[in-house]
Amino acid sequence: MPEDLEVLRKQKKMKVGQLAGKTGISAKQLVAYEKGEFIPLADRQRLARALFVDVSEINPQSTPKPKAAPKPAPKQPAREAAVPKAPAPKAAAQKQTPARSTQIDHLLGLAAALGQTRADVETAVGKPLADLTQREAKEQLGIYHRLVREQKEQRPPNTRRTRGDVPESVDTFELNYLQARQEAGDWLHIKLFDGSEKSGRLVGFSPYTLVIAGADGVETAVQKLAIAYYTVAPQEEAA
Amino acid sequence: MSLADHLRYLRAMQGGTGTDEIAQALGLETASPINLAEKKYAPVRDPELVRKLADYYGRPHEEFVWHNARPRKFLTFAAAAALESGDPITLTLRSGETLAGTVEWWDLSSIGLRAADGRLLVVQRHAVTDWPNATEWEDV
């Protein structure tokens, strides 16, 4: 039974922005899909890879949510209404709090896409980035997002590199390969970072470790971070 | 090799110093920028941080800039393009050894490279320092 995109996203505890980053689909478009806009197959395939689900599990058209009934305006005494309101505590805090490093990083990333340096951004903003508040950073991110979008739209077709349709979430090929090698009882020849070599029958593995057993049966766990590459050992070596 | 992998390598070679400790040495309030720099698939966009980290590890700034121009994403793009075209690719490892072959698959941590002698080499991505046209990609 296919599920609505929003339900699947929340099941995976992902925010719209995170999903946008993994799929290359804009956050705005994702929100539109979650509100009921039809999701083309190409985007469903990207979403399926990022969410680790089958394409058939994604409902091509999410069930539109019923619109919330407008809230009745709160009754306020006329005298009170005339008093200027203090900013909401959260908004006030955002106004004063220094921008997060992730906001600055994001801003610099967008600026780089426009060919701008940090100095260019600081000139445009009118102050050092370290002095930006969260609210100012949020405003600048909005501006830079728009500029990048406009730049993309202005490029003639076939003249830009696009984000590869290759989300960084595929982690199956090597594990499948190792599973097959272990089941076959193959010997692996492993070349380590420092140039040294090890070989043995593959007896276990995890995403971070290979466990091999030598001819004497002694098992060695090899951290994958220490490995440069490995291959099935030639028969004479295994013998 | 991406700057992220280079940073993880240098930290491991240093004995696995905690990123909190490094952040303190760099005068940063939190370790988040360093943790992010080690995890990123895109280049680190803050040149000041790149310079500080190079100074901390006592490495030339140019070395860090060189690695930063070769993020993990770009190796993904190159592997995906080689897989699609079937053209051979040459990967240079940190040891200086070069491996040539056609890409049979790639994933998060490795590239399955079919060598001319028929062997399938499972090359760990963090061991790859360079590849042809490594910096010609653009992450948009």
Coordinates of N, CA and C in Angstrom, one line a residue, chain A residues 21 101-102 104-106 108-110 112-113 118 151-152 155 160-175 177 191-195 207 224-232 234, chain B residues 1 8-9 12 30 32-33 36 40-41 43-48 72-74 76-77 80 93-95 97 99 104-110 119-127 136-140:
Chain A
G21 N 18.2 18.0 0.3 CA 19.7 17.9 0.1 C 20.0 16.5 -0.5
S101 N 26.8 28.7 12.8 CA 27.9 28.4 11.9 C 27.3 27.7 10.6
T102 N 26.3 26.9 10.8 CA 25.7 26.2 9.6 C 25.0 27.2 8.7
I104 N 26.0 30.3 8.3 CA 27.1 31.0 7.6 C 27.7 30.1 6.5
D105 N 27.8 28.8 6.8 CA 28.4 27.9 5.9 C 27.5 27.8 4.6
H106 N 26.2 27.7 4.9 CA 25.2 27.6 3.9 C 25.2 28.8 3.0
L108 N 27.7 30.9 2.5 CA 29.0 30.9 1.7 C 28.9 29.9 0.6
G109 N 28.2 28.8 0.8 CA 28.0 27.8 -0.3 C 27.2 28.4 -1.4
L110 N 26.1 29.1 -1.0 CA 25.3 29.7 -2.1 C 26.0 30.8 -2.8
A112 N 29.2 30.9 -3.2 CA 30.2 30.3 -4.1 C 29.6 29.9 -5.4
A113 N 28.3 29.4 -5.3 CA 27.6 29.0 -6.6 C 27.5 30.2 -7.5
R118 N 33.8 35.2 0.4 CA 33.3 35.6 1.7 C 33.3 37.2 1.8
Q151 N 19.9 32.5 -11.3 CA 21.0 32.2 -12.1 C 20.8 30.9 -12.9
K152 N 20.3 29.9 -12.2 CA 20.1 28.6 -12.8 C 19.1 28.7 -14.0
R155 N 20.6 30.2 -17.2 CA 21.5 29.4 -18.0 C 20.8 28.7 -19.2
R160 N 25.1 23.5 -18.2 CA 25.5 23.4 -16.8 C 25.6 22.0 -16.4
R161 N 26.4 21.8 -15.4 CA 26.5 20.5 -14.8 C 25.4 20.4 -13.8
T162 N 24.8 19.3 -13.7 CA 23.7 19.2 -12.7 C 24.1 18.2 -11.6
R163 N 23.5 18.3 -10.5 CA 23.7 17.3 -9.4 C 23.5 15.9 -10.0
G164 N 24.5 15.0 -9.9 CA 24.3 13.7 -10.4 C 23.1 13.0 -9.7
D165 N 22.5 12.1 -10.5 CA 21.3 11.4 -9.9 C 21.9 10.3 -9.1
V166 N 22.7 10.6 -8.1 CA 23.4 9.6 -7.4 C 23.4 10.0 -5.9
P167 N 22.3 9.9 -5.2 CA 22.3 10.2 -3.8 C 23.4 9.5 -3.0
E168 N 24.0 10.2 -2.0 CA 25.1 9.6 -1.3 C 24.5 8.7 -0.2
S169 N 23.6 7.8 -0.5 CA 23.0 7.0 0.5 C 23.0 5.5 0.1
V170 N 23.7 5.2 -1.0 CA 23.7 3.8 -1.4 C 24.9 3.1 -0.7
D171 N 24.6 2.1 0.0 CA 25.7 1.4 0.7 C 25.5 -0.1 0.6
T172 N 25.1 -0.6 -0.6 CA 24.8 -2.0 -0.7 C 25.8 -2.8 -1.5
F173 N 26.4 -2.2 -2.5 CA 27.2 -3.0 -3.4 C 28.4 -3.7 -2.7
E174 N 29.1 -3.0 -1.9 CA 30.2 -3.6 -1.2 C 29.7 -4.7 -0.2
L175 N 28.6 -4.4 0.5 CA 28.1 -5.3 1.5 C 27.7 -6.6 0.7
Y177 N 28.8 -7.7 -2.1 CA 30.0 -8.3 -2.6 C 30.7 -9.1 -1.5
K191 N 45.2 -4.8 0.7 CA 46.3 -3.8 0.7 C 46.0 -2.7 1.7
L192 N 46.8 -2.4 2.6 CA 46.5 -1.4 3.6 C 47.1 -0.1 3.3
F193 N 46.7 1.0 4.0 CA 47.2 2.3 3.7 C 48.7 2.4 3.7
D194 N 49.3 1.7 4.6 CA 50.8 1.9 4.8 C 51.6 1.0 3.8
G195 N 50.9 0.4 2.9 CA 51.5 -0.4 1.9 C 51.7 -1.9 2.3
P207 N 30.1 -2.8 8.4 CA 30.4 -1.6 7.5 C 31.8 -1.0 7.8
K224 N 38.3 -0.9 8.2 CA 38.2 -0.5 6.8 C 38.9 0.8 6.6
L225 N 39.0 1.7 7.6 CA 39.7 2.9 7.4 C 41.2 2.7 7.1
A226 N 41.7 1.5 7.5 CA 43.1 1.3 7.3 C 43.3 0.6 5.9
I227 N 42.3 0.2 5.2 CA 42.4 -0.5 4.0 C 42.4 0.5 2.8
A228 N 43.3 0.2 1.8 CA 43.3 1.0 0.6 C 42.4 0.3 -0.4
Y229 N 42.6 -1.0 -0.6 CA 41.7 -1.8 -1.5 C 42.0 -3.3 -1.2
Y230 N 41.0 -4.1 -1.7 CA 41.2 -5.5 -1.5 C 40.6 -6.2 -2.7
T231 N 40.9 -7.5 -2.9 CA 40.4 -8.3 -4.0 C 40.5 -9.7 -3.6
V232 N 39.8 -10.6 -4.4 CA 39.9 -12.0 -4.1 C 41.3 -12.5 -4.4
P234 N 44.5 -14.7 -5.4 CA 44.7 -15.8 -6.4 C 44.7 -17.1 -5.7
Chain B
M1 N 41.6 13.0 -2.8 CA 41.0 12.8 -1.5 C 40.4 14.1 -1.0
R8 N 40.2 13.4 8.7 CA 40.0 12.2 9.5 C 41.3 11.4 9.6
Y9 N 42.0 11.4 8.4 CA 43.3 10.7 8.4 C 44.3 11.3 9.3
A12 N 43.4 10.7 12.9 CA 43.7 9.3 13.3 C 45.2 9.2 13.5
T30 N 32.4 25.7 19.5 CA 31.9 24.3 19.6 C 32.8 23.5 18.5
S32 N 31.3 21.7 16.3 CA 30.4 21.4 15.2 C 31.1 21.7 13.8
P33 N 31.7 22.9 13.6 CA 32.3 23.1 12.3 C 33.4 22.1 11.9
L36 N 31.5 18.8 11.1 CA 30.9 19.0 9.8 C 31.9 18.8 8.7
K40 N 31.5 16.2 5.6 CA 31.0 16.9 4.4 C 31.3 16.1 3.1
Y41 N 30.3 16.1 2.2 CA 30.5 15.5 0.9 C 30.8 16.7 -0.1
P43 N 32.7 20.7 -0.7 CA 33.8 21.4 -0.1 C 33.5 22.2 1.1
V44 N 34.5 22.4 2.0 CA 34.3 23.3 3.1 C 34.3 24.7 2.6
R45 N 33.3 25.4 2.9 CA 33.2 26.8 2.3 C 33.9 27.9 3.1
D46 N 34.3 27.6 4.2 CA 34.9 28.6 5.1 C 36.4 28.6 5.0
P47 N 37.0 29.5 4.2 CA 38.5 29.5 4.0 C 39.2 29.7 5.3
E48 N 38.6 30.4 6.2 CA 39.3 30.7 7.5 C 39.4 29.4 8.3
R72 N 34.2 14.5 -1.7 CA 33.7 13.2 -2.0 C 32.7 13.2 -3.1
K73 N 31.9 14.2 -3.2 CA 30.8 14.3 -4.2 C 31.5 14.2 -5.6
F74 N 32.6 14.8 -5.8 CA 33.2 14.9 -7.1 C 33.7 13.5 -7.5
T76 N 32.3 10.8 -6.5 CA 31.0 10.1 -6.9 C 30.7 10.4 -8.3
F77 N 30.7 11.7 -8.7 CA 30.3 12.2 -10.0 C 31.2 11.5 -11.1
A80 N 30.4 7.7 -11.2 CA 29.1 7.5 -11.9 C 29.2 7.8 -13.4
L93 N 46.1 6.5 -5.3 CA 45.9 6.3 -3.9 C 46.9 7.1 -3.1
R94 N 46.6 7.2 -1.8 CA 47.5 8.0 -0.9 C 48.9 7.6 -1.0
S95 N 49.1 6.2 -1.2 CA 50.4 5.7 -1.2 C 51.2 6.0 -2.5
E97 N 50.3 4.7 -5.4 CA 50.0 3.7 -6.3 C 48.8 4.1 -7.2
L99 N 45.6 2.8 -9.7 CA 44.8 1.6 -10.1 C 44.0 2.0 -11.3
E104 N 32.6 -1.0 -12.1 CA 31.5 -1.9 -12.1 C 30.4 -1.4 -11.2
W105 N 30.8 -0.8 -10.1 CA 29.8 -0.2 -9.2 C 30.5 0.8 -8.3
W106 N 29.7 1.6 -7.7 CA 30.3 2.5 -6.6 C 29.2 2.6 -5.6
D107 N 29.6 2.8 -4.4 CA 28.7 3.1 -3.3 C 29.3 4.0 -2.3
L108 N 28.6 4.1 -1.2 CA 29.0 5.1 -0.2 C 30.5 5.0 0.2
S109 N 31.0 3.8 0.3 CA 32.3 3.6 0.9 C 33.4 3.1 -0.1
S110 N 33.0 2.6 -1.2 CA 34.0 2.0 -2.1 C 33.6 2.1 -3.6
R119 N 40.6 -9.0 -12.5 CA 40.3 -8.9 -11.0 C 39.4 -7.8 -10.7
L120 N 38.5 -8.0 -9.7 CA 37.7 -6.9 -9.3 C 38.4 -6.3 -8.0
L121 N 38.8 -5.1 -8.1 CA 39.4 -4.4 -6.9 C 38.4 -3.6 -6.2
V122 N 38.2 -3.8 -4.9 CA 37.3 -3.0 -4.1 C 38.1 -1.9 -3.5
V123 N 38.0 -0.7 -4.1 CA 38.9 0.4 -3.7 C 38.1 1.2 -2.7
Q124 N 38.7 1.4 -1.5 CA 38.1 2.3 -0.5 C 38.2 3.7 -0.9
R125 N 37.0 4.4 -0.9 CA 37.0 5.8 -1.4 C 37.9 6.7 -0.6
H126 N 38.1 6.4 0.7 CA 38.9 7.3 1.5 C 40.4 7.1 1.2
A127 N 40.7 6.1 0.4 CA 42.2 5.9 0.0 C 42.5 6.6 -1.3
E136 N 37.0 19.3 -12.1 CA 36.2 20.0 -13.1 C 34.7 20.0 -12.8
W137 N 34.3 19.3 -11.7 CA 32.9 19.2 -11.4 C 32.4 20.4 -10.7
E138 N 31.1 20.5 -10.7 CA 30.5 21.7 -10.0 C 29.3 21.1 -9.3
D139 N 29.2 21.5 -8.0 CA 28.0 21.0 -7.3 C 27.0 22.2 -7.3
V140 N 25.9 22.0 -8.0 CA 25.0 23.2 -8.1 C 23.7 22.8 -7.4

